[in-house]
mmCIF file of C-alpha atoms in Angstrom:
data_model
loop_
_atom_site.group_PDB
_atom_site.id
_atom_site.type_symbol
_atom_site.label_atom_id
_atom_site.label_comp_id
_atom_site.label_asym_id
_atom_site.label_seq_id
_atom_site.Cartn_x
_atom_site.Cartn_y
_atom_site.Cartn_z
ATOM 1 C CA MET A 1 88.293 -6.362 -21.817
ATOM 2 C CA PRO A 2 90.499 -9.293 -22.410
ATOM 3 C CA GLY A 3 94.115 -8.583 -22.839
ATOM 4 C CA PRO A 4 95.140 -8.771 -26.696
ATOM 5 C CA VAL A 5 96.893 -11.591 -28.561
ATOM 6 C CA ASP A 6 99.411 -11.743 -31.023
ATOM 7 C CA LEU A 7 98.489 -10.112 -34.232
ATOM 8 C CA ALA A 8 98.309 -12.710 -36.855
ATOM 9 C CA ARG A 9 99.011 -12.638 -40.655
ATOM 10 C CA PRO A 10 97.942 -14.568 -43.470
ATOM 11 C CA ALA A 11 100.416 -15.986 -45.530
ATOM 12 C CA GLY A 12 100.595 -14.702 -49.638
ATOM 13 C CA LEU A 13 100.015 -11.078 -48.676
ATOM 14 C CA PRO A 14 102.490 -8.457 -50.919
ATOM 15 C CA ASP A 15 105.685 -7.721 -48.211
ATOM 16 C CA ASP A 16 104.481 -3.775 -47.708
ATOM 17 C CA LEU A 17 101.093 -5.567 -46.414
ATOM 18 C CA ALA A 18 102.836 -8.187 -44.348
ATOM 19 C CA ARG A 19 105.112 -5.471 -42.299
ATOM 20 C CA LEU A 20 102.143 -3.959 -40.949
ATOM 21 C CA ASP A 21 102.271 -3.613 -37.085
ATOM 22 C CA ARG A 22 99.110 -2.729 -36.586
ATOM 23 C CA THR A 23 95.909 -3.596 -37.585
ATOM 24 C CA LEU A 24 94.960 -3.371 -41.562
ATOM 25 C CA ILE A 25 93.086 -1.018 -42.692
ATOM 26 C CA MET A 26 90.617 -2.428 -45.771
ATOM 27 C CA GLY A 27 88.593 0.379 -47.404
ATOM 28 C CA VAL A 28 85.169 -0.308 -48.197
ATOM 29 C CA LEU A 29 84.414 0.064 -52.287
ATOM 30 C CA ASN A 30 81.136 -0.719 -53.861
ATOM 31 C CA VAL A 31 80.515 -0.608 -57.574
ATOM 32 C CA THR A 32 77.220 -1.665 -57.163
ATOM 33 C CA PRO A 33 73.327 0.366 -57.611
ATOM 34 C CA ASP A 34 72.738 -1.186 -54.256
ATOM 35 C CA SER A 35 74.805 -1.608 -51.555
ATOM 36 C CA PHE A 36 72.887 -0.298 -48.534
ATOM 37 C CA SER A 37 75.528 1.916 -47.871
ATOM 38 C CA ASP A 38 76.692 3.672 -50.683
ATOM 39 C CA GLY A 39 75.222 1.966 -53.248
ATOM 40 C CA GLY A 40 74.769 3.677 -56.842
ATOM 41 C CA ARG A 41 77.479 6.320 -55.989
ATOM 42 C CA TYR A 42 80.629 4.376 -57.646
ATOM 43 C CA LEU A 43 78.660 2.510 -60.652
ATOM 44 C CA ASP A 44 81.011 5.278 -63.333
ATOM 45 C CA VAL A 45 85.192 3.322 -63.584
ATOM 46 C CA ALA A 46 86.671 7.023 -62.995
ATOM 47 C CA ALA A 47 84.452 7.846 -60.158
ATOM 48 C CA ALA A 48 85.366 4.069 -58.258
ATOM 49 C CA VAL A 49 88.617 4.341 -59.506
ATOM 50 C CA ALA A 50 89.008 8.196 -57.800
ATOM 51 C CA HIS A 51 87.800 7.101 -55.051
ATOM 52 C CA GLY A 52 89.544 4.349 -53.710
ATOM 53 C CA VAL A 53 92.810 7.197 -54.407
ATOM 54 C CA ARG A 54 91.040 9.179 -52.264
ATOM 55 C CA LEU A 55 90.485 5.980 -49.480
ATOM 56 C CA ARG A 56 94.025 5.229 -50.201
ATOM 57 C CA ASP A 57 95.603 8.268 -49.528
ATOM 58 C CA GLN A 58 93.315 7.865 -46.038
ATOM 59 C CA GLY A 59 95.305 5.617 -45.251
ATOM 60 C CA ALA A 60 94.105 2.351 -45.931
ATOM 61 C CA ASP A 61 95.834 -0.155 -46.209
ATOM 62 C CA LEU A 62 93.698 -2.302 -48.656
ATOM 63 C CA ILE A 63 90.491 -1.753 -51.077
ATOM 64 C CA ASP A 64 87.570 -3.931 -51.151
ATOM 65 C CA VAL A 65 86.442 -3.990 -54.382
ATOM 66 C CA GLY A 66 82.460 -5.795 -54.532
ATOM 67 C CA GLY A 67 80.367 -5.640 -57.525
ATOM 68 C CA GLU A 68 77.357 -7.351 -56.007
ATOM 69 C CA SER A 69 75.556 -6.699 -53.552
ATOM 70 C CA THR A 70 75.360 -9.055 -49.860
ATOM 71 C CA ARG A 71 72.474 -6.029 -48.118
ATOM 72 C CA PRO A 72 70.019 -8.145 -46.672
ATOM 73 C CA GLY A 73 67.116 -8.483 -49.160
ATOM 74 C CA ALA A 74 69.625 -7.936 -51.925
ATOM 75 C CA GLN A 75 68.893 -10.677 -55.205
ATOM 76 C CA ARG A 76 71.578 -12.187 -56.744
ATOM 77 C CA ILE A 77 73.378 -10.828 -60.185
ATOM 78 C CA ALA A 78 74.935 -12.085 -63.567
ATOM 79 C CA ALA A 79 78.438 -13.767 -63.315
ATOM 80 C CA ASP A 80 79.162 -12.149 -66.567
ATOM 81 C CA LEU A 81 77.695 -7.746 -64.732
ATOM 82 C CA GLU A 82 79.649 -8.761 -61.584
ATOM 83 C CA ARG A 83 82.947 -9.371 -63.692
ATOM 84 C CA GLU A 84 82.092 -5.994 -66.429
ATOM 85 C CA ARG A 85 81.318 -4.241 -63.187
ATOM 86 C CA VAL A 86 85.006 -5.195 -60.859
ATOM 87 C CA LEU A 87 87.589 -5.897 -63.045
ATOM 88 C CA PRO A 88 88.088 -2.360 -64.966
ATOM 89 C CA VAL A 89 88.033 -0.626 -61.283
ATOM 90 C CA ILE A 90 90.606 -3.295 -60.087
ATOM 91 C CA THR A 91 93.496 -2.281 -63.532
ATOM 92 C CA GLU A 92 92.713 1.065 -62.988
ATOM 93 C CA LEU A 93 93.782 1.203 -58.969
ATOM 94 C CA VAL A 94 95.957 -1.203 -59.085
ATOM 95 C CA ASP A 95 97.878 0.560 -61.919
ATOM 96 C CA ALA A 96 97.309 3.452 -59.353
ATOM 97 C CA GLY A 97 99.600 1.491 -57.351
ATOM 98 C CA VAL A 98 97.170 1.125 -54.987
ATOM 99 C CA ARG A 99 96.807 -2.301 -52.948
ATOM 100 C CA VAL A 100 92.563 -4.057 -53.683
ATOM 101 C CA SER A 101 90.854 -6.949 -52.920
ATOM 102 C CA ILE A 102 88.573 -8.085 -54.549
ATOM 103 C CA ASP A 103 84.937 -8.860 -52.646
ATOM 104 C CA THR A 104 83.190 -12.216 -54.369
ATOM 105 C CA MET A 105 81.793 -15.162 -54.078
ATOM 106 C CA ARG A 106 82.184 -16.593 -57.563
ATOM 107 C CA ALA A 107 85.603 -18.089 -58.093
ATOM 108 C CA GLU A 108 85.321 -17.572 -61.529
ATOM 109 C CA THR A 109 85.581 -13.428 -60.578
ATOM 110 C CA ALA A 110 88.198 -13.729 -57.910
ATOM 111 C CA ALA A 111 90.144 -15.583 -60.821
ATOM 112 C CA ALA A 112 89.729 -12.515 -63.087
ATOM 113 C CA ALA A 113 90.348 -10.300 -60.494
ATOM 114 C CA VAL A 114 93.650 -11.478 -59.198
ATOM 115 C CA GLY A 115 94.793 -11.509 -63.062
ATOM 116 C CA ALA A 116 94.239 -8.055 -63.025
ATOM 117 C CA GLY A 117 96.292 -7.418 -59.732
ATOM 118 C CA ALA A 118 94.395 -8.056 -56.793
ATOM 119 C CA CYS A 119 96.106 -9.764 -53.883
ATOM 120 C CA LEU A 120 93.637 -10.788 -51.332
ATOM 121 C CA VAL A 121 89.584 -13.241 -52.491
ATOM 122 C CA ASN A 122 87.437 -12.429 -50.105
ATOM 123 C CA ASP A 123 84.800 -14.383 -49.982
ATOM 124 C CA VAL A 124 81.629 -14.105 -48.053
ATOM 125 C CA SER A 125 80.270 -16.900 -48.261
ATOM 126 C CA GLY A 126 83.373 -18.570 -47.076
ATOM 127 C CA GLY A 127 82.932 -21.142 -50.331
ATOM 128 C CA LEU A 128 79.668 -22.054 -49.647
ATOM 129 C CA ALA A 129 77.659 -20.188 -52.431
ATOM 130 C CA ASP A 130 80.601 -21.633 -55.109
ATOM 131 C CA PRO A 131 81.865 -25.127 -54.863
ATOM 132 C CA ASP A 132 84.964 -23.756 -56.709
ATOM 133 C CA MET A 133 86.289 -21.120 -54.227
ATOM 134 C CA HIS A 134 88.883 -23.004 -52.344
ATOM 135 C CA ALA A 135 90.279 -24.878 -55.111
ATOM 136 C CA ALA A 136 90.091 -21.979 -56.837
ATOM 137 C CA VAL A 137 92.305 -19.523 -54.376
ATOM 138 C CA ALA A 138 94.308 -22.946 -53.862
ATOM 139 C CA GLU A 139 96.372 -22.442 -57.472
ATOM 140 C CA LEU A 140 95.728 -18.510 -57.109
ATOM 141 C CA GLY A 141 98.562 -18.432 -54.301
ATOM 142 C CA VAL A 142 97.129 -15.537 -52.334
ATOM 143 C CA PRO A 143 95.152 -15.079 -48.845
ATOM 144 C CA TYR A 144 91.951 -15.865 -48.814
ATOM 145 C CA VAL A 145 89.317 -14.457 -46.448
ATOM 146 C CA ALA A 146 86.322 -17.121 -45.131
ATOM 147 C CA MET A 147 83.336 -15.267 -43.574
ATOM 148 C CA HIS A 148 80.809 -17.092 -41.517
ATOM 149 C CA TRP A 149 77.334 -17.279 -44.194
ATOM 150 C CA ARG A 150 74.159 -19.468 -44.117
ATOM 151 C CA ALA A 151 72.802 -18.981 -47.115
ATOM 152 C CA HIS A 152 71.726 -15.489 -49.555
ATOM 153 C CA SER A 153 70.415 -12.612 -48.877
ATOM 154 C CA ASP A 154 67.587 -12.394 -49.513
ATOM 155 C CA ARG A 155 66.752 -15.529 -47.477
ATOM 156 C CA MET A 156 68.945 -15.423 -44.961
ATOM 157 C CA GLU A 157 67.987 -13.383 -42.069
ATOM 158 C CA ALA A 158 65.501 -16.246 -42.145
ATOM 159 C CA LEU A 159 68.326 -18.859 -40.265
ATOM 160 C CA ALA A 160 69.749 -16.194 -37.784
ATOM 161 C CA GLN A 161 69.427 -19.412 -35.585
ATOM 162 C CA TYR A 162 71.690 -20.096 -33.210
ATOM 163 C CA ASP A 163 71.968 -22.703 -29.919
ATOM 164 C CA ASP A 164 74.826 -21.007 -29.113
ATOM 165 C CA VAL A 165 76.190 -18.334 -31.242
ATOM 166 C CA VAL A 166 79.588 -17.988 -30.628
ATOM 167 C CA ARG A 167 79.862 -21.818 -30.489
ATOM 168 C CA ASP A 168 77.921 -22.341 -33.547
ATOM 169 C CA VAL A 169 79.712 -19.289 -35.843
ATOM 170 C CA VAL A 170 83.812 -21.072 -34.666
ATOM 171 C CA ALA A 171 82.464 -24.867 -35.868
ATOM 172 C CA GLU A 172 80.724 -23.466 -38.351
ATOM 173 C CA LEU A 173 84.389 -21.302 -39.166
ATOM 174 C CA GLN A 174 86.161 -24.433 -38.348
ATOM 175 C CA ALA A 175 84.593 -26.088 -40.958
ATOM 176 C CA ARG A 176 85.102 -23.672 -43.762
ATOM 177 C CA VAL A 177 88.631 -24.344 -42.577
ATOM 178 C CA SER A 178 88.786 -27.738 -43.361
ATOM 179 C CA SER A 179 86.693 -27.449 -46.482
ATOM 180 C CA ALA A 180 89.514 -25.128 -47.484
ATOM 181 C CA VAL A 181 92.574 -26.842 -46.921
ATOM 182 C CA ASP A 182 90.834 -29.976 -48.235
ATOM 183 C CA ALA A 183 90.726 -28.147 -51.653
ATOM 184 C CA GLY A 184 95.013 -27.294 -51.478
ATOM 185 C CA LEU A 185 94.600 -24.059 -49.341
ATOM 186 C CA PRO A 186 96.793 -23.691 -46.676
ATOM 187 C CA ALA A 187 95.634 -22.335 -43.374
ATOM 188 C CA GLU A 188 98.614 -19.811 -43.095
ATOM 189 C CA ARG A 189 96.902 -17.808 -46.511
ATOM 190 C CA ILE A 190 93.335 -17.456 -44.354
ATOM 191 C CA VAL A 191 91.463 -15.224 -42.728
ATOM 192 C CA LEU A 192 88.305 -15.895 -40.606
ATOM 193 C CA ASP A 193 85.440 -13.655 -40.422
ATOM 194 C CA PRO A 194 82.461 -13.599 -37.785
ATOM 195 C CA GLY A 195 80.291 -12.452 -40.456
ATOM 196 C CA LEU A 196 78.716 -9.173 -38.538
ATOM 197 C CA GLY A 197 75.263 -9.155 -39.987
ATOM 198 C CA PHE A 198 75.061 -11.931 -41.479
ATOM 199 C CA ALA A 199 72.350 -14.193 -40.764
ATOM 200 C CA LYS A 200 72.555 -12.735 -37.496
ATOM 201 C CA ASP A 201 70.058 -10.312 -35.209
ATOM 202 C CA ALA A 202 71.999 -6.999 -33.446
ATOM 203 C CA ASP A 203 71.620 -9.895 -30.078
ATOM 204 C CA HIS A 204 74.549 -12.245 -31.909
ATOM 205 C CA ASN A 205 76.463 -9.068 -33.136
ATOM 206 C CA TRP A 206 77.274 -8.121 -30.030
ATOM 207 C CA ALA A 207 77.667 -11.742 -28.457
ATOM 208 C CA LEU A 208 80.530 -12.475 -31.451
ATOM 209 C CA LEU A 209 81.962 -8.833 -30.783
ATOM 210 C CA HIS A 210 82.167 -9.824 -27.522
ATOM 211 C CA GLU A 211 83.221 -13.251 -27.787
ATOM 212 C CA LEU A 212 86.294 -12.093 -29.987
ATOM 213 C CA PRO A 213 89.285 -13.778 -28.268
ATOM 214 C CA GLN A 214 87.300 -17.575 -28.805
ATOM 215 C CA LEU A 215 87.248 -16.771 -31.751
ATOM 216 C CA LEU A 216 91.044 -15.334 -32.066
ATOM 217 C CA SER A 217 92.108 -18.266 -30.353
ATOM 218 C CA LEU A 218 91.681 -20.624 -32.692
ATOM 219 C CA GLY A 219 95.891 -18.595 -33.869
ATOM 220 C CA LEU A 220 93.857 -17.819 -38.022
ATOM 221 C CA PRO A 221 93.850 -13.692 -38.617
ATOM 222 C CA VAL A 222 90.527 -12.520 -38.089
ATOM 223 C CA LEU A 223 88.935 -9.403 -40.370
ATOM 224 C CA ILE A 224 85.340 -7.179 -38.582
ATOM 225 C CA GLY A 225 83.334 -6.125 -40.698
ATOM 226 C CA ALA A 226 81.263 -3.868 -38.077
ATOM 227 C CA SER A 227 80.524 -0.840 -40.043
ATOM 228 C CA ARG A 228 77.746 0.817 -40.608
ATOM 229 C CA LYS A 229 75.639 -2.092 -40.044
ATOM 230 C CA ARG A 230 72.236 -1.784 -38.663
ATOM 231 C CA PHE A 231 72.812 -3.574 -35.535
ATOM 232 C CA LEU A 232 74.813 -0.337 -34.546
ATOM 233 C CA GLY A 233 72.143 2.145 -35.742
ATOM 234 C CA ALA A 234 69.796 0.300 -33.594
ATOM 235 C CA LEU A 235 72.098 0.644 -30.557
ATOM 236 C CA LEU A 236 71.816 4.633 -31.242
ATOM 237 C CA PRO A 237 68.404 5.127 -31.819
ATOM 238 C CA GLY A 238 67.320 9.649 -32.161
ATOM 239 C CA GLY A 239 64.928 11.185 -30.798
ATOM 240 C CA ASP A 240 61.897 9.930 -32.684
ATOM 241 C CA GLY A 241 62.836 5.867 -31.820
ATOM 242 C CA GLN A 242 64.677 5.764 -35.244
ATOM 243 C CA PRO A 243 67.945 3.337 -35.780
ATOM 244 C CA ARG A 244 70.570 6.299 -36.430
ATOM 245 C CA PRO A 245 70.912 6.705 -40.174
ATOM 246 C CA VAL A 246 73.805 5.096 -41.964
ATOM 247 C CA ASP A 247 75.522 8.258 -42.556
ATOM 248 C CA GLN A 248 75.985 8.690 -38.469
ATOM 249 C CA ARG A 249 76.899 4.989 -38.099
ATOM 250 C CA ASP A 250 80.785 6.247 -38.402
ATOM 251 C CA ASP A 251 81.693 6.985 -34.933
ATOM 252 C CA ALA A 252 80.278 3.570 -33.045
ATOM 253 C CA THR A 253 82.601 1.870 -36.328
ATOM 254 C CA ASP A 254 84.856 3.489 -34.819
ATOM 255 C CA ALA A 255 84.453 2.351 -31.493
ATOM 256 C CA VAL A 256 84.235 -1.229 -32.350
ATOM 257 C CA THR A 257 87.300 -0.562 -34.399
ATOM 258 C CA ALA A 258 89.775 0.290 -30.984
ATOM 259 C CA ILE A 259 87.942 -2.441 -29.601
ATOM 260 C CA ALA A 260 88.612 -5.253 -32.189
ATOM 261 C CA ALA A 261 92.217 -2.841 -33.256
ATOM 262 C CA GLY A 262 93.315 -3.715 -29.407
ATOM 263 C CA LEU A 263 92.239 -7.164 -29.272
ATOM 264 C CA GLY A 264 94.593 -8.046 -31.836
ATOM 265 C CA VAL A 265 92.611 -8.821 -35.404
ATOM 266 C CA TRP A 266 94.162 -8.491 -38.273
ATOM 267 C CA GLY A 267 91.767 -6.533 -39.828
ATOM 268 C CA VAL A 268 88.860 -3.875 -40.159
ATOM 269 C CA ARG A 269 87.073 -3.791 -43.425
ATOM 270 C CA VAL A 270 85.428 0.058 -43.111
ATOM 271 C CA HIS A 271 83.668 3.419 -45.003
ATOM 272 C CA ASP A 272 85.564 5.712 -42.532
ATOM 273 C CA VAL A 273 88.652 5.752 -43.306
ATOM 274 C CA ALA A 274 90.681 8.199 -41.446
ATOM 275 C CA ALA A 275 88.762 8.014 -38.536
ATOM 276 C CA SER A 276 88.826 3.494 -38.023
ATOM 277 C CA GLY A 277 92.542 4.371 -38.933
ATOM 278 C CA ASP A 278 93.308 7.269 -36.412
ATOM 279 C CA ALA A 279 91.145 3.971 -34.092
ATOM 280 C CA VAL A 280 93.154 1.386 -35.464
ATOM 281 C CA ARG A 281 96.628 3.785 -34.356
ATOM 282 C CA VAL A 282 95.526 4.278 -31.006
ATOM 283 C CA ALA A 283 94.490 0.629 -30.331
ATOM 284 C CA ALA A 284 98.201 -0.237 -31.229
ATOM 285 C CA ALA A 285 99.990 1.863 -29.274
ATOM 286 C CA TRP A 286 97.836 0.946 -26.588
ATOM 287 C CA ARG A 287 98.884 -3.413 -27.406
ATOM 288 C CA ARG A 288 102.580 -1.457 -26.873
ATOM 289 C CA GLY A 289 102.262 0.528 -23.515
ATOM 290 C CA ARG A 290 100.525 -2.321 -22.647
ATOM 291 C CA ALA A 291 103.828 -5.286 -23.699
ATOM 292 C CA ASP A 292 106.135 -2.888 -22.317
ATOM 293 C CA GLY A 293 104.356 -2.858 -19.174
#
């Protein structure tokens, strides 16, 4: 495996997150009825807040709150419904001292969430879904995650075509960075996400993970979201040949976390916070040992 690179961090983070000397753990909190892993479990505000606090107590540094499912085949929801789902949860989590990011493709939702206390915008479309997103985040003064994305969930699978998936994804992410910078968003506040599972098949995902050093070599922080995704289930079929169920993919997720953290990604976005936290700390110790050797 290639050697680790220096851990890049985005500007604009709260001090407690900026000081972390290891990969950040982002806990997933879907306030949706139809997300692939936990859809419907946290639609109630009290249940969502309790789960967010629980994830924080298990070791999450940041809770990523999303109100719109991006699972394959998902349909878009109205913007006002998205905000109705996420804003009360964000407000209560922030009041409880929890660091929160907003998972949204809409500039208006991003602005409202940051107004409620969110400290980072995680945009799975990289600004392609809403042409106002980059300029809006530039004004908000918080870090911004630009994920590789080609289309909405109901048609993204048809666009999983690449000449060279690593080269193409890197080039398309660089274009997103240029767009954001042109809109006034400083490059030092941008985090890159290769978008595992979004307009990509299993082989594409594994190629991107294998070649993470190419993405890290761009010098910007990188976020990896592999948690419980379909390509992990397909790797580990049961005795009947069927993919491993969603709720049995955490061990594989933790392995990806350890490798990615060892290479120097800024953050991992996961459902099972406690085990991925262990993997991150093992990777941090490995990085320190390598540096001291």
